[in-house]
Amino acid sequence: CIQTIAAHTDSVWSMAADGGLTRVLSGGRDKLVFCTDMKAFESTLLLRAREPVLKLVLAPDELLWVSSTHSDLECWDCRAPLLKERDRSRGPRAPSLHTISAVQRRNIPFGASASSNLAAVAAADQPEAGPLPLVEQPCVVVQGLPAIVKHDFLENRRHVLTLDTAGMVSAWDVTSGKRVKDFGKVDFDQHRKALEEELVV
């Protein structure tokens, strides 16, 4: 190993690079996507995803497509903000709210104390403070179907109750693989208990 980039605070699951291999993008379990300048060895926090990042694809027009454990596919336009951040780095070395040294490992989770801009500016002078995302929202979202995040079999062992990422609770028949009833946005555990009481009666 000739160099270690220590921007992330958890496992890195995906990487992408530009055509000249001057910039490397990385994302992973900490939900953060960094762009690391391989000449200056500085990492800029581009965005914070809703869920852990599974795959990064840098399109020819340099739009960044991000997939995560959430079912949506997101496209992020980081071009103009990243150019502005690079121009800042060429001038006087003023502290940045978005960029850190790529070779200095951070132990405090990013964004843990940056609840306001004032707090972020104060944190920028502290070596352990985490950077702020350069871009707040994706420019395009390709919506996917809600994913099941919780399930439990009912006592009859034929029906299973599920909770998806949209907060909807449903009952499924495992013998046919079909959804038999939607209960809407209700408390999963309480509704399961109510269904069991109905079955007992």
C-alpha positions as a printed Julia matrix, in Angstrom:
201×3 Matrix{Float64}:
   0.0     0.0     0.0
   1.5     3.36   -1.05
  -1.21    5.64    0.29
  -4.21    5.46    2.63
  -7.18    7.82    2.31
  -8.8     8.17    5.72
 -11.82   10.4     5.08
 -14.58    7.93    5.97
 -15.6     6.83    9.46
 -16.89    3.4     8.36
 -16.58    0.81    5.58
 -16.17    2.06    1.99
 -18.44    0.09   -0.34
 -18.08    1.88   -3.67
 -15.54    3.97   -5.58
 -15.42    5.84   -8.88
 -12.79    8.02  -10.59
 -12.63   10.65  -13.31
 -10.96    9.9   -16.63
  -7.58   11.26  -15.6
  -7.58    9.53  -12.2
  -7.02   12.92  -10.57
 -10.16   12.64   -8.44
 -11.53    9.59   -6.65
 -15.09    9.41   -5.35
 -15.94    7.1    -2.47
 -19.06    6.16   -0.53
 -20.13    3.54    1.94
 -21.7     2.57    5.2
 -21.38    6.02    6.8
 -23.77    7.42    4.11
 -21.16    9.97    3.02
 -19.74   10.53   -0.47
 -16.29   12.14   -0.68
 -14.33   13.46   -3.66
 -10.59   13.16   -3.02
  -8.06   15.2    -4.97
  -5.2    12.76   -5.61
  -2.64   15.56   -6.03
  -3.45   17.64   -2.95
  -4.78   14.67   -0.93
  -7.79   16.63    0.26
 -11.25   15.08    0.56
 -14.36   17.16   -0.06
 -17.67   15.93    1.35
 -20.0    16.07   -1.65
 -23.21   14.78   -0.09
 -24.83   12.83    2.7
 -27.17   10.09    1.44
 -30.27    8.95    3.31
 -28.96    5.38    3.61
 -25.59    3.58    3.26
 -24.15    4.0    -0.25
 -23.89    0.85   -2.37
 -22.79    2.15   -5.79
 -21.36    5.31   -7.37
 -21.33    6.0   -11.11
 -19.74    9.13  -12.56
 -21.42    9.87  -15.9
 -19.46   11.32  -18.87
 -21.06   14.73  -18.14
 -19.76   14.33  -14.55
 -23.21   14.01  -13.0
 -22.97   11.59  -10.1
 -25.48    8.73   -9.8
 -25.83    7.22   -6.34
 -27.64    4.06   -5.27
 -28.06    3.11   -1.64
 -29.93    0.63    0.49
 -32.94    2.9    -0.09
 -34.91    1.91   -3.2
 -34.56    5.33   -4.91
 -31.81    6.11   -7.43
 -30.43    9.65   -7.1
 -28.52   11.91   -9.47
 -26.39   14.66   -7.93
 -24.97   17.69   -9.74
 -21.79   18.57   -7.84
 -19.95   20.24  -10.74
 -20.36   23.96   -9.97
 -20.01   23.66   -6.16
 -16.93   21.45   -6.57
 -15.29   23.93   -8.97
 -15.96   26.73   -6.49
 -14.44   24.67   -3.68
 -11.37   23.92   -5.82
 -10.91   27.63   -6.6
 -10.97   28.31   -2.86
  -8.18   25.81   -2.31
  -5.95   27.58   -4.87
  -6.12   30.86   -2.95
  -5.11   31.65    0.64
  -5.5    28.57    2.85
  -8.66   29.62    4.65
 -10.45   26.87    6.64
 -13.12   25.06    4.6
 -16.46   23.81    5.86
 -16.47   21.05    3.24
 -12.88   19.81    2.8
 -10.52   17.9     5.09
  -7.1    16.34    4.79
  -7.42   12.91    3.21
  -4.62   11.46    5.31
  -5.9    12.55    8.74
  -8.33   10.06   10.24
 -11.38   11.5    12.02
 -12.81    9.76   15.07
 -15.97   11.83   15.59
 -18.94   11.01   13.28
 -19.42   13.68   10.64
 -22.3    16.09   11.16
 -22.69   15.14   14.81
 -22.48   18.71   16.08
 -23.15   20.87   13.0
 -26.74   21.79   13.82
 -26.4    25.32   12.5
 -24.15   27.37   10.27
 -22.71   29.2    13.28
 -21.85   25.91   14.95
 -20.3    24.68   11.7
 -18.1    27.75   11.33
 -16.89   27.35   14.91
 -16.28   23.64   14.32
 -14.18   24.35   11.21
 -11.33   25.56   13.44
 -11.34   22.31   15.4
  -9.3    19.44   13.9
 -11.87   16.78   14.85
 -14.92   18.6    13.47
 -16.57   16.99   10.47
 -17.19   18.77    7.17
 -20.57   19.85    5.81
 -21.98   18.43    2.55
 -21.24   20.53   -0.53
 -24.64   19.69   -2.09
 -27.82   19.28   -0.05
 -30.32   17.8    -2.55
 -30.15   15.56   -5.66
 -31.17   17.09   -8.98
 -33.01   13.94  -10.12
 -34.63   11.13   -8.14
 -35.74    7.92   -9.84
 -38.23    6.55   -7.35
 -38.17    2.86   -6.55
 -40.72    0.68   -4.86
 -40.68    0.76   -1.04
 -38.44   -1.93    0.39
 -39.51   -4.22    3.22
 -37.51   -3.37    6.34
 -39.33   -5.46    8.97
 -41.48   -8.59    8.98
 -43.01  -11.12   11.35
 -45.06  -14.29   10.88
 -48.49  -14.46   12.42
 -49.48  -17.45   14.55
 -51.22  -19.22   11.66
 -47.83  -19.39    9.89
 -49.58  -18.61    6.61
 -49.6   -14.84    6.83
 -46.7   -12.47    7.4
 -46.92   -8.85    8.46
 -44.48   -6.43    6.79
 -43.32   -2.84    7.25
 -41.78   -0.99    4.27
 -39.62    2.1     3.9
 -42.72    4.23    3.26
 -44.06    3.28    6.71
 -46.88    1.12    5.3
 -47.9    -2.09    7.09
 -49.28   -4.96    5.0
 -50.29   -8.6     5.37
 -49.09  -11.18    2.84
 -50.11  -14.77    2.11
 -46.88  -16.76    1.88
 -48.5   -19.66    0.03
 -49.55  -17.45   -2.89
 -46.97  -14.67   -2.53
 -49.71  -12.04   -2.71
 -50.52   -9.08   -0.51
 -53.92   -9.7     1.08
 -54.45   -6.47    3.01
 -52.97   -2.98    3.49
 -53.27   -1.43    6.94
 -51.69    1.91    6.08
 -49.29    3.79    8.34
 -49.86    2.14   11.7
 -47.56    1.03   14.5
 -46.15   -2.34   13.39
 -45.79   -3.97   16.82
 -49.13   -2.79   18.16
 -50.96   -3.87   15.01
 -49.33   -7.29   15.08
 -50.49   -7.74   18.67
 -54.03   -6.69   17.71
 -54.09   -9.18   14.83
 -52.94  -11.98   17.11
 -55.74  -11.18   19.56
 -58.27  -11.34   16.7
 -56.91  -14.74   15.63
 -57.13  -16.07   19.19
 -60.75  -14.92   19.53
